[in-house]
Amino acid sequence: MRRIMVGVKRVVDYNVRVRVKPDNTGVITEGVKMSINPFDEIALEQALRIKEQGLADEVLAVSIGPSDTQQQLRTALAMGADRAILVQTEVAMAPLSIARIFQKIAEAEQPFLTLLGKQAIDEDNGQTAQMLAALLDRPQATSCSKVDIADGKATVTREVDSGLETLEVDLPAVLSVDLRLNEPRYVKLPDIMKAKKKPLDIKTIADYGVTEAATFKTVKVDPPPSRQKGIMVKDVAELVGVLKQKGLV
Amino acid sequence: MSKILIVAEHDGAKLNASTAKSVTCAAKIAGATIDIAVLAADAAAIAAEAAALAGVSKVIVVENPANKEPLAAILAPQIAKLAAGYTHVFGPSTTFGKDIMPRVAALLGVSQVSDIMAVEGSHTFKRPIYAGNAILTVEAPAGAVVVATVRVASFEAAGAGGSAAVENVDPGVALPSHTRFVSRSGASTGRPDLQSAAKVVSGGRALGSAENFKLIYSLADKLGAAVGASRAAVDAGYVPNDLQVGQTGKIIAPQVYFAIGISGAIQHMTGIKDARTIVAINKDGEAPIFESADVGLVGDLFTIVPELEKALG
């Protein structure tokens, strides 16, 4: 079975304006729209396209999170994933613990390719793919904007600060995906109905021998310092005047 | 007593400014000893630059043809080996450090502190979460090595004047052959580097085409500025990806940032939070960019930008 594993994280939706809790212990997530991390949606889309090209037989979506994460996995199944695993935990997990659970699942499922988002838009850690690759002692390529699979290898283009970098990695490999890799498909109503019948296994972190929760202590969460409201100018002459006064031109 | 190893970023010939900024971050930890690791194929010139940074005690050089390109699978096991005896291992939060450092952290059995924006103590740091809409103060466990990336826009570059010892080391680890470098296409534009420029002119979707983006390049050249872009402009194909400023692009801290035809999505604003002065030009007076701009001008960029360029003489 040629299998692709995809990581799916439940996060506060991209369009929500996030607010810090008044007691500074975190951000407000109650009553807020939750979605699949946008980068993970791109990873899933890529997996589906590879399968549609006849280069894979099965797409497995995996998530680690609270029981409500079933909603996001059902969406992943509706998009086209064949089955899903939810490793259910109510505690926040550190990136290394997440990577260790993915490692155990990869060892059992033997995917030839693992696709993850390059970061989750909640904690912006950007660690899981690289850590998983290290734990499995496999190649990694982060921030991929192009992925070609052929002859037991992946040729990937990465978005880097200086432009674009192309690597060739032997499979199995772990790739993290960037925004410009593809545009994820919309879910159609009949697919949502079909997804209800697809297998979604629920596991616990203990099933994977991982017990630790977060190893980092959250001291506090603050809102960012706000910028002072600026001035409006009426024309270019006034703008140039202000810039000259500030010594900027 | 903190002993900090900084992983140098370079292009094979010269040290990247992100390294000097990481040194400044490390120096915020009271009483820290700071060493720099240079992994390269030909390290002499890079090591000399690193040794000249103020506050650096020692430069550790690993010279190996395999280190010619910055491949995480190759570099991470060497860095993990070098990390023995250090309390902290820092790298820059650039695409180089973001790729390599989590792999180092996993090999050392710890999670990483991503994007340090302020140092509160030897194990306590501030970092942005939710695209910078919240600032997390996080404490790493005292008993374990701290692996972290440094948000370079938050720190000035360390000055020169150092004279650190340079030491060649062979970490003696077997390197994998499963990852191979193929090519790199990068624009050497002759313009200032976006990441470190004092002035940046950025264009957004409102430019409408790659052709029209010439207006942005022309104004930038007049000002001696780097060119940036919003995600929308990059997605539309007006400019290459390396010009993207924002949560998933570059985080920059110029003296002045011109946002032209950019609406100001949260994800874009994350990239310019540390800009000293933000100038916004947009035809929509209600655009969110005006909430954060220091100077705003409502109007048509296609008349304003040429007029501005002319007015600058």
Coordinates of C-alpha atoms in Angstrom, one line a residue:
Chain A
M1 CA 0.0 0.0 0.0
R2 CA 1.5 3.3 -1.1
R3 CA 0.4 5.6 1.7
I4 CA 0.7 9.3 2.3
M5 CA 0.3 10.7 5.8
V6 CA -0.9 14.2 6.3
G7 CA -1.0 16.2 9.6
V8 CA -4.1 18.2 10.3
K9 CA -4.3 20.7 13.2
R10 CA -7.4 22.3 14.5
V11 CA -6.8 26.0 14.9
V12 CA -8.6 29.3 15.3
D13 CA -9.9 30.2 11.8
Y14 CA -7.6 32.4 9.7
N15 CA -10.2 35.2 9.6
V16 CA -10.8 35.5 13.3
R17 CA -9.4 38.5 15.0
V18 CA -7.6 36.9 18.0
R19 CA -7.9 38.5 21.4
V20 CA -5.9 37.9 24.6
K21 CA -7.9 36.7 27.7
P22 CA -8.2 39.4 30.3
D23 CA -6.3 37.2 32.8
N24 CA -3.4 36.9 30.4
T25 CA -3.4 33.1 30.5
G26 CA -4.0 32.7 26.7
V27 CA -6.2 33.8 23.9
I28 CA -9.9 33.5 23.7
T29 CA -10.9 30.4 21.9
E30 CA -14.4 29.9 23.3
G31 CA -17.2 30.5 20.8
V32 CA -14.6 31.2 18.1
K33 CA -14.7 29.6 14.6
M34 CA -12.2 26.7 14.3
S35 CA -10.8 25.3 11.1
I36 CA -8.1 23.1 9.6
N37 CA -4.7 25.0 9.7
P38 CA -4.5 26.5 6.2
F39 CA -1.1 25.1 5.6
D40 CA -2.3 21.6 6.5
E41 CA -5.2 22.0 4.1
I42 CA -2.6 22.6 1.4
A43 CA -0.6 19.5 2.5
L44 CA -3.8 17.5 2.2
E45 CA -4.6 18.9 -1.2
Q46 CA -1.1 17.9 -2.4
A47 CA -1.5 14.4 -1.0
L48 CA -4.9 14.0 -2.9
R49 CA -3.4 15.3 -6.1
I50 CA -0.5 12.8 -5.8
K51 CA -3.0 10.0 -5.3
E52 CA -5.1 11.2 -8.3
Q53 CA -2.0 11.0 -10.4
G54 CA -1.9 7.3 -9.6
L55 CA 1.3 7.7 -7.4
A56 CA -0.4 6.7 -4.1
D57 CA -3.1 4.4 -3.0
E58 CA -4.2 5.9 0.3
V59 CA -4.2 9.3 2.1
L60 CA -4.2 9.1 5.9
A61 CA -5.1 12.2 7.8
V62 CA -3.8 12.4 11.4
S63 CA -4.6 14.9 14.1
I64 CA -3.6 15.3 17.7
G65 CA -6.1 17.4 19.8
P66 CA -9.3 17.6 21.7
S67 CA -12.4 15.5 20.8
D68 CA -13.9 18.4 18.7
T69 CA -11.0 17.9 16.3
Q70 CA -13.2 15.2 14.8
Q71 CA -14.9 18.0 12.9
Q72 CA -11.7 19.0 11.1
L73 CA -10.9 15.3 10.4
R74 CA -14.4 14.8 8.9
T75 CA -13.6 17.8 6.7
A76 CA -10.4 16.2 5.7
L77 CA -12.2 13.0 4.8
A78 CA -14.8 15.0 2.8
M79 CA -11.9 16.6 0.9
G80 CA -10.8 13.1 -0.1
A81 CA -8.7 11.5 2.6
D82 CA -9.4 7.8 2.9
R83 CA -9.2 7.4 6.6
A84 CA -8.3 9.4 9.7
I85 CA -6.7 8.9 13.1
L86 CA -7.4 11.3 16.0
V87 CA -5.0 11.1 18.9
Q88 CA -7.3 12.6 21.5
T89 CA -5.8 14.8 24.2
E90 CA -7.2 17.7 26.1
V91 CA -3.8 19.0 27.2
A92 CA -1.6 21.2 25.0
M93 CA 1.3 19.2 23.6
A94 CA 4.8 20.5 22.9
P95 CA 6.1 20.2 19.3
L96 CA 8.5 17.4 20.2
S97 CA 5.7 15.3 21.8
I98 CA 3.6 15.9 18.7
A99 CA 6.5 14.8 16.5
R100 CA 7.0 11.6 18.7
I101 CA 3.4 10.6 18.2
F102 CA 3.7 11.2 14.4
Q103 CA 6.9 9.1 14.6
K104 CA 5.0 6.2 16.2
I105 CA 2.2 6.4 13.7
A106 CA 4.7 6.6 10.8
E107 CA 6.5 3.5 12.0
A108 CA 3.2 1.6 12.1
E109 CA 1.7 2.9 8.9
Q110 CA 4.9 3.2 6.8
P111 CA 3.9 6.1 4.6
F112 CA 6.3 6.8 1.7
L113 CA 5.6 10.5 2.1
T114 CA 4.5 12.6 5.1
L115 CA 3.1 16.1 4.3
L116 CA 2.7 18.7 7.0
G117 CA 2.0 22.5 7.0
K118 CA 5.1 24.6 7.4
Q119 CA 3.6 26.1 10.5
A120 CA 0.3 26.2 12.4
I121 CA -1.2 29.7 12.4
D122 CA -2.0 29.6 16.2
E123 CA 1.4 29.1 17.9
D124 CA 3.6 29.7 14.8
N125 CA 6.2 27.2 16.0
G126 CA 7.1 25.7 12.7
Q127 CA 8.9 22.7 14.2
T128 CA 6.9 19.5 13.7
A129 CA 8.0 18.4 10.2
Q130 CA 11.7 19.0 10.9
M131 CA 11.5 17.1 14.2
L132 CA 9.6 14.2 12.7
A133 CA 12.2 13.9 10.0
A134 CA 15.0 13.9 12.6
L135 CA 13.3 11.3 14.8
L136 CA 12.7 9.0 11.7
D137 CA 16.2 9.8 10.4
R138 CA 14.6 10.7 7.1
P139 CA 15.1 13.5 4.6
Q140 CA 13.2 16.8 5.1
A141 CA 12.3 19.7 2.9
T142 CA 10.5 22.6 4.4
S143 CA 8.4 25.4 2.8
C144 CA 7.8 23.5 -0.4
S145 CA 6.1 25.3 -3.3
K146 CA 6.5 22.5 -5.8
V147 CA 6.7 18.7 -5.2
D148 CA 7.3 16.1 -7.9
I149 CA 7.3 12.4 -7.1
A150 CA 9.1 9.9 -9.4
D151 CA 11.4 6.9 -9.1
G152 CA 11.4 6.7 -5.3
K153 CA 12.5 10.3 -5.0
A154 CA 10.9 13.7 -4.5
T155 CA 12.2 16.7 -6.3
V156 CA 11.0 19.8 -4.3
T157 CA 11.3 23.5 -4.7
R158 CA 11.5 25.4 -1.4
E159 CA 10.8 29.0 -0.8
V160 CA 13.8 30.5 0.9
D161 CA 14.9 34.0 1.8
S162 CA 17.1 34.3 -1.2
G163 CA 14.6 33.0 -3.7
L164 CA 13.9 29.4 -4.6
E165 CA 15.9 26.3 -3.8
T166 CA 15.5 22.8 -5.4
L167 CA 16.4 19.6 -3.5
E168 CA 16.2 16.0 -4.4
V169 CA 15.3 13.7 -1.5
D170 CA 15.0 9.9 -1.3
L171 CA 11.7 8.6 -0.2
P172 CA 10.4 8.1 2.5
A173 CA 10.6 11.8 3.3
V174 CA 8.9 14.4 5.4
L175 CA 7.9 17.6 3.6
S176 CA 6.4 20.8 5.0
V177 CA 4.4 22.9 2.6
D178 CA 4.1 26.6 1.8
L179 CA 1.1 28.6 0.6
R180 CA 1.9 28.7 -3.1
L181 CA 2.1 24.9 -3.5
N182 CA -1.6 24.6 -4.6
E183 CA -5.1 25.9 -3.9
P184 CA -7.1 23.5 -1.9
R185 CA -10.4 22.2 -3.3
Y186 CA -13.8 23.1 -1.9
V187 CA -15.8 20.4 -0.2
K188 CA -19.0 19.3 -2.0
L189 CA -22.1 18.3 -0.1
P190 CA -22.3 14.7 -1.3
D191 CA -18.6 14.3 -0.2
I192 CA -19.6 15.4 3.3
M193 CA -22.3 12.7 3.4
K194 CA -19.7 10.1 2.1
A195 CA -17.1 11.2 4.7
K196 CA -19.4 10.2 7.5
K197 CA -18.9 6.5 6.5
K198 CA -15.1 6.7 6.3
P199 CA -13.1 5.3 9.2
L200 CA -12.0 7.7 11.9
D201 CA -10.0 5.9 14.7
I202 CA -9.7 7.5 18.1
K203 CA -6.6 6.9 20.1
T204 CA -5.0 8.3 23.2
I205 CA -1.5 9.6 23.6
A206 CA -0.8 6.7 25.9
D207 CA -1.4 4.4 23.0
Y208 CA 1.8 5.8 21.5
G209 CA 3.8 5.8 24.8
V210 CA 3.9 9.6 25.0
T211 CA 2.9 10.8 28.4
E212 CA 4.4 14.3 28.8
A213 CA 2.3 17.4 28.2
A214 CA 3.9 20.7 27.5
T215 CA 7.4 21.0 28.8
F216 CA 7.4 24.8 28.4
K217 CA 5.7 26.9 31.0
T218 CA 3.4 29.7 29.8
V219 CA 4.3 32.6 32.1
K220 CA 1.8 34.9 30.5
V221 CA 0.2 36.1 27.2
D222 CA 0.0 39.8 26.5
P223 CA -1.6 41.7 23.6
P224 CA 1.0 43.2 21.3
P225 CA 2.0 46.8 21.9
S226 CA -0.2 49.0 19.8
R227 CA 1.1 51.5 17.4
Q228 CA 0.2 55.2 18.0
K229 CA -2.4 56.4 15.6
G230 CA -0.7 58.4 12.9
I231 CA -1.5 61.4 10.8
M232 CA -3.3 61.7 7.5
V233 CA -1.8 64.0 4.9
K234 CA -3.8 65.5 2.0
D235 CA -1.3 65.4 -0.8
V236 CA 2.2 64.5 -2.0
A237 CA 3.6 67.9 -1.1
E238 CA 2.5 67.5 2.5
L239 CA 3.8 63.9 2.6
V240 CA 7.2 64.9 1.4
G241 CA 7.2 67.7 4.0
V242 CA 6.5 65.2 6.8
L243 CA 9.1 62.7 5.5
K244 CA 11.8 65.5 5.3
Q245 CA 10.9 66.6 8.8
K246 CA 11.4 63.1 10.1
G247 CA 14.7 62.9 8.2
L248 CA 13.5 59.9 6.2
V249 CA 14.2 61.3 2.7
Chain B
M1 CA 26.4 30.4 33.9
S2 CA 25.1 30.3 30.4
K3 CA 27.2 29.0 27.5
I4 CA 25.6 29.8 24.2
L5 CA 26.4 28.4 20.7
I6 CA 25.2 30.4 17.8
V7 CA 24.8 28.7 14.4
A8 CA 26.2 31.0 11.7
E9 CA 24.2 31.7 8.6
H10 CA 26.2 32.5 5.5
D11 CA 26.1 32.2 1.7
G12 CA 29.3 30.2 1.3
A13 CA 31.4 33.3 1.2
K14 CA 30.1 35.9 3.6
L15 CA 28.4 35.9 7.0
N16 CA 24.7 36.8 6.9
A17 CA 23.7 39.8 9.1
S18 CA 21.3 37.5 11.0
T19 CA 24.3 36.0 12.8
A20 CA 25.3 39.4 14.3
K21 CA 21.7 40.0 15.4
S22 CA 21.6 36.5 17.0
V23 CA 24.7 37.5 19.0
T24 CA 23.0 40.6 20.3
C25 CA 20.0 38.5 21.4
A26 CA 22.4 36.0 23.2
A27 CA 24.2 38.9 24.9
K28 CA 21.0 39.8 26.6
I29 CA 21.4 36.8 28.8
A30 CA 23.4 38.0 31.7
G31 CA 27.0 36.7 32.0
A32 CA 26.7 34.5 28.9
T33 CA 29.7 33.2 27.0
I34 CA 29.0 33.3 23.3
D35 CA 30.6 31.0 20.7
I36 CA 29.7 30.8 17.0
A37 CA 29.7 27.6 14.9
V38 CA 30.6 28.0 11.2
L39 CA 29.8 25.0 9.1
A40 CA 31.0 25.5 5.5
A41 CA 33.0 24.0 2.7
D42 CA 35.4 26.9 2.7
A43 CA 35.1 28.7 6.1
A44 CA 38.1 31.0 6.4
A45 CA 36.6 34.3 5.4
I46 CA 33.3 33.6 7.2
A47 CA 35.0 32.6 10.4
A48 CA 37.1 35.8 10.3
E49 CA 34.0 37.9 10.0
A50 CA 32.4 35.9 12.9
A51 CA 35.5 36.3 15.0
A52 CA 35.4 40.0 14.6
L53 CA 31.9 40.4 16.1
A54 CA 32.0 42.1 19.5
G55 CA 31.2 39.8 22.4
V56 CA 32.1 36.5 20.8
S57 CA 34.6 34.3 22.7
K58 CA 35.3 31.5 20.2
V59 CA 34.5 30.6 16.6
I60 CA 34.2 26.8 16.0
V61 CA 34.8 25.9 12.4
V62 CA 33.7 22.7 10.8
E63 CA 35.1 22.6 7.2
N64 CA 33.7 19.9 5.0
P65 CA 32.7 19.8 1.3
A66 CA 29.4 18.3 2.5
N67 CA 28.7 21.6 4.2
K68 CA 28.7 23.6 1.0
E69 CA 24.9 24.0 0.9
P70 CA 22.8 24.5 4.1
L71 CA 21.0 21.1 4.1
A72 CA 19.3 20.5 7.4
A73 CA 19.8 16.7 7.3
I74 CA 23.5 17.2 6.9
L75 CA 24.1 20.2 9.3
A76 CA 21.8 19.2 12.1
P77 CA 23.7 16.1 13.4
Q78 CA 26.9 18.0 13.3
I79 CA 25.4 20.9 15.3
A80 CA 23.8 18.5 17.8
K81 CA 27.3 17.1 18.4
L82 CA 28.9 20.5 18.8
A83 CA 26.1 21.4 21.3
A84 CA 27.6 19.2 24.0
G85 CA 28.5 21.4 27.0
Y86 CA 26.4 24.3 25.9
T87 CA 23.3 25.5 27.8
H88 CA 21.8 27.2 24.7
V89 CA 22.0 26.8 21.0
F90 CA 20.6 29.7 18.9
G91 CA 20.0 30.2 15.2
P92 CA 18.4 33.0 13.3
S93 CA 14.6 32.8 12.6
T94 CA 15.3 33.1 8.8
T95 CA 14.4 30.3 6.4
F96 CA 17.9 28.9 7.1
G97 CA 17.4 28.7 10.9
K98 CA 13.7 27.7 10.7
D99 CA 14.8 24.7 8.5
I100 CA 17.7 23.5 10.6
M101 CA 17.1 24.4 14.3
P102 CA 14.0 22.2 15.0
R103 CA 15.9 19.3 13.6
V104 CA 18.8 20.1 16.0
A105 CA 16.3 20.4 18.9
A106 CA 14.7 17.0 18.1
L107 CA 18.2 15.4 18.0
L108 CA 18.9 17.0 21.4
G109 CA 15.5 15.8 22.8
V110 CA 13.9 19.2 23.4
S111 CA 11.2 21.4 21.9
Q112 CA 12.4 24.7 20.4
V113 CA 11.7 28.2 21.5
S114 CA 10.7 29.8 18.1
D115 CA 11.2 33.4 17.2
I116 CA 12.6 35.0 20.4
M117 CA 11.7 38.7 20.3
A118 CA 12.9 39.6 23.8
V119 CA 15.0 37.9 26.5
E120 CA 13.5 38.0 30.0
G121 CA 16.0 35.7 31.7
S122 CA 18.3 32.8 30.8
H123 CA 15.3 30.5 30.3
T124 CA 12.5 33.0 29.8
F125 CA 11.7 34.6 26.5
K126 CA 9.0 36.5 24.7
R127 CA 7.8 35.3 21.3
P128 CA 4.9 36.2 19.0
I129 CA 2.0 33.8 18.5
Y130 CA -1.1 34.1 16.4
A131 CA 0.7 36.1 13.7
G132 CA 1.9 38.6 16.4
N133 CA -1.6 39.2 17.7
A134 CA -0.5 37.9 21.1
I135 CA 2.9 37.8 22.8
L136 CA 3.8 34.7 24.8
T137 CA 6.2 34.8 27.6
V138 CA 7.5 31.2 27.8
E139 CA 9.8 29.5 30.3
A140 CA 12.0 26.6 29.1
P141 CA 12.9 23.9 31.7
A142 CA 16.1 24.8 33.6
G143 CA 17.5 21.3 33.4
A144 CA 17.6 21.0 29.6
V145 CA 19.5 22.7 26.7
V146 CA 17.6 25.6 25.2
V147 CA 17.3 25.4 21.4
A148 CA 15.9 28.6 20.0
T149 CA 15.5 30.8 16.9
V150 CA 16.0 34.5 17.1
R151 CA 13.5 36.9 15.5
V152 CA 16.2 39.0 13.7
A153 CA 14.0 42.1 13.3
S154 CA 13.9 42.5 17.1
F155 CA 17.6 42.9 17.6
E156 CA 20.3 45.3 16.2
A157 CA 23.4 43.7 14.8
A158 CA 26.4 43.2 17.2
G159 CA 29.2 45.6 16.3
A160 CA 32.7 44.8 15.2
G161 CA 35.8 45.0 17.4
G162 CA 36.0 41.4 18.6
S163 CA 39.0 39.1 18.2
A164 CA 37.7 35.6 19.1
A165 CA 39.8 32.6 18.8
V166 CA 39.1 30.3 15.8
E167 CA 39.2 26.6 16.3
N168 CA 38.8 23.8 13.7
V169 CA 36.8 20.9 14.9
D170 CA 35.7 17.6 13.3
P171 CA 32.5 16.5 15.0
G172 CA 33.0 13.0 13.6
V173 CA 29.4 12.2 12.7
A174 CA 28.3 10.0 9.8
L175 CA 26.4 12.2 7.3
P176 CA 23.4 10.9 5.3
S177 CA 23.3 10.9 1.5
H178 CA 19.5 10.9 1.2
T179 CA 19.3 14.7 0.6
R180 CA 20.9 16.3 -2.4
F181 CA 21.1 20.0 -3.4
V182 CA 20.0 20.6 -7.0
S183 CA 19.9 24.3 -7.6
R184 CA 19.1 27.8 -6.3
S185 CA 17.5 30.6 -8.2
G186 CA 17.8 33.9 -6.5
A187 CA 17.4 37.3 -7.7
S188 CA 20.6 39.4 -7.2
T189 CA 18.9 42.6 -8.1
G190 CA 21.6 45.1 -7.2
R191 CA 19.0 46.7 -4.8
P192 CA 19.4 46.7 -1.0
D193 CA 18.6 43.5 0.8
L194 CA 14.9 43.4 1.9
Q195 CA 15.8 41.8 5.3
S196 CA 18.2 44.5 6.4
A197 CA 17.4 47.6 4.3
A198 CA 16.8 50.9 6.1
K199 CA 14.1 51.9 3.6
V200 CA 11.5 49.6 2.0
V201 CA 8.9 50.3 -0.7
S202 CA 6.3 47.6 -0.9
G203 CA 3.5 47.1 -3.4
G204 CA 0.2 45.2 -3.1
R205 CA -2.6 43.8 -5.2
A206 CA -3.7 47.2 -6.3
L207 CA -0.7 47.5 -8.6
G208 CA -2.6 45.1 -10.9
S209 CA 0.2 43.7 -12.9
A210 CA 3.9 42.9 -13.0
E211 CA 4.3 45.7 -15.5
N212 CA 2.8 48.2 -13.2
F213 CA 5.1 47.1 -10.4
K214 CA 7.8 49.0 -12.2
L215 CA 6.4 52.1 -10.4
I216 CA 7.4 50.5 -7.1
Y217 CA 10.9 49.6 -8.3
S218 CA 11.4 53.1 -9.7
L219 CA 10.4 54.8 -6.5
A220 CA 12.6 52.4 -4.5
D221 CA 15.6 53.2 -6.7
K222 CA 15.0 56.9 -6.2
L223 CA 15.0 56.4 -2.4
G224 CA 17.8 53.8 -2.4
A225 CA 15.2 51.4 -0.9
A226 CA 14.6 47.6 -1.0
V227 CA 11.5 46.4 -2.7
G228 CA 8.8 44.3 -0.9
A229 CA 5.4 43.0 -1.6
S230 CA 2.2 41.7 0.0
R231 CA 1.2 38.1 -0.3
A232 CA -1.5 39.0 -2.7
A233 CA 1.0 40.6 -5.1
V234 CA 3.3 37.5 -4.9
D235 CA 0.3 35.1 -5.4
A236 CA -0.8 37.1 -8.4
G237 CA 2.7 36.7 -9.9
Y238 CA 3.6 40.3 -10.0
V239 CA 6.9 39.7 -8.1
P240 CA 8.9 36.7 -6.9
N241 CA 8.3 35.0 -3.5
D242 CA 11.4 36.3 -1.9
L243 CA 9.9 39.8 -1.8
Q244 CA 7.0 38.8 0.4
V245 CA 6.7 40.6 3.7
G246 CA 4.5 39.2 6.5
Q247 CA 3.7 36.2 8.7
T248 CA 4.8 33.7 6.2
G249 CA 7.3 35.9 4.4
K250 CA 10.0 38.2 5.7
I251 CA 9.7 40.0 9.1
I252 CA 11.5 43.3 8.7
A253 CA 12.3 46.4 10.7
P254 CA 13.3 49.2 8.4
Q255 CA 13.5 52.9 9.4
V256 CA 10.7 53.7 6.9
Y257 CA 8.2 51.4 5.2
F258 CA 6.1 52.5 2.3
A259 CA 3.0 50.4 1.9
I260 CA 1.5 51.2 -1.5
G261 CA -1.8 49.7 -2.6
I262 CA -1.6 47.3 0.4
S263 CA -4.8 46.9 2.4
G264 CA -3.0 45.8 5.6
A265 CA -4.2 42.3 6.4
I266 CA -3.1 41.2 9.9
Q267 CA -0.7 38.7 8.3
H268 CA 1.0 41.5 6.4
M269 CA 1.2 43.8 9.4
T270 CA 3.0 41.1 11.4
G271 CA 5.9 41.5 9.0
I272 CA 6.3 45.2 9.7
K273 CA 5.4 45.7 13.4
D274 CA 9.0 46.8 14.1
A275 CA 9.2 49.3 11.2
R276 CA 10.0 52.8 12.7
T277 CA 7.7 54.7 10.4
I278 CA 5.0 53.3 8.2
V279 CA 3.7 55.4 5.3
A280 CA 0.5 54.1 3.6
I281 CA -0.8 55.1 0.2
N282 CA -4.2 53.6 -0.7
K283 CA -7.2 54.7 -2.6
D284 CA -9.5 53.2 0.1
G285 CA -9.6 55.5 3.1
E286 CA -11.2 52.7 5.1
A287 CA -8.3 50.2 4.5
P288 CA -7.0 48.7 7.7
I289 CA -3.4 49.8 6.9
F290 CA -4.4 53.3 7.9
E291 CA -5.0 52.2 11.5
S292 CA -1.3 51.3 11.9
A293 CA 0.3 53.8 9.5
D294 CA 2.3 56.8 10.9
V295 CA 1.5 58.8 7.8
G296 CA -1.4 58.1 5.5
L297 CA -2.4 59.4 2.1
V298 CA -5.7 58.5 0.5
G299 CA -5.6 58.5 -3.3
D300 CA -4.8 56.8 -6.5
L301 CA -1.3 55.3 -6.4
F302 CA -0.9 55.6 -10.1
T303 CA -0.9 59.4 -9.8
I304 CA 0.6 59.6 -6.4
V305 CA 3.7 57.4 -6.8
P306 CA 5.0 59.2 -9.9
E307 CA 4.3 62.5 -8.3
L308 CA 6.1 61.5 -5.1
E309 CA 9.1 60.3 -7.1
K310 CA 9.2 63.6 -8.9
A311 CA 8.9 65.6 -5.7
L312 CA 11.8 63.8 -4.2
G313 CA 13.9 65.5 -7.0

